[in-house]
Amino acid sequence: MPAYPDDQSAEIAAALGALPAGTPVSEVARRLMDLFTGGSLAPGTRLPPERQLAATLGVGRSAVREALAALEILGIVDVRPGSGTYLRGTASELLPQTLRWGLLIGERNTAELLELRSGLEIYVARLAAARGNARELKAVETNLERMRSSIEDLRAFAKADLEFHHALGRAAENSMLVDLLHVVRSLLQVYADRAVHSTAAALLAVEEHDAVLRAVQAGDQDAAASAMAIHMATASARLAADAAARTPADVG
C-alpha cells in the first residue's frame, strides 16, 4: 500500500470556501473537482472528513457524502471505510474524468439518465432471454424469491431488487453493458432514492419482476423486453417523482 502524503485537511478546507445556500449535490461535486484538478494536490492526498467538508462548504453532510460517492464511482477518489477518502490521480489523469462527469451529470439531468437506464435495462432483458443459461437464470429467480420474502423489510427488498437486476445483467453476458448500467444506476442514486417506500409498491414491483423472469425463462426476447419496459415505466415514474420532490434543503 503506498504511503499517503501528510494530512492537508486545513489547506483543502481553506481552498474550498463556502457555497450558496441550497447548492445541489452536482455543484458540490464540481467544487471538489475544481480543487482536485488544480494541480495543488498530490495523488493519495487524504481529504478532510465529511463533517469538515460540509462545514467549510456550508452544505449538509448528506450532500458531501453523495458527491463523494459519485466521484468514487467515476474513479476520482478512493473511499476507504475506517480510513478516509483519498485523491486517486494527478491533475492530468483526472481531467478526462472531469469530462466524463460533465457528460454524465450535466445539470442534474435525471430525466435523461432515467431514459438511458430504461433503454439499457430493456436491452439486458432481451439479451438475457436469448443467452441466459440455467445457472444464471436460477440466480435471477433466487433474487425474485428474496424480494417476495422481504416485502415487510423494504431495505432488504431494495437490496434483493438490485441483485435481481445484477443477476439479469450477468445472464445477458455483456460485461460492457453491465458496467455502463452500474454507472447509470449509481448516478441516479445521487439524485433519487431508488427504494420503494410502501408494501403496495413492493408488491407491484414483484409482479413486474416476475413477468420479466417468466419471459426470460421462456426465451421470448420480445416479451422480456416488453415486460421490462413496463417495469421501467413504473420505476422511472417513481424515481422522477422522488427527484422532483427533493428540495434544496434535502440535497443540502
Tab-separated table of C-alpha atoms in Angstrom, residues 12 45 51 61 71-72 124 149 185 242:
chain	number	residue	atom	x	y	z
A	12	ILE	CA	-8.007	21.825	1.459
A	45	THR	CA	-3.821	13.040	-0.579
A	51	ARG	CA	-18.123	16.807	8.648
A	61	ARG	CA	-23.208	16.210	5.246
A	71	LEU	CA	-16.818	10.867	-7.597
A	72	GLU	CA	-15.741	7.456	-6.310
A	124	VAL	CA	-30.448	-6.504	-20.961
A	149	SER	CA	-39.837	-12.881	1.259
A	185	ARG	CA	-27.766	3.353	-11.609
A	242	ASP	CA	-38.703	11.359	-5.842
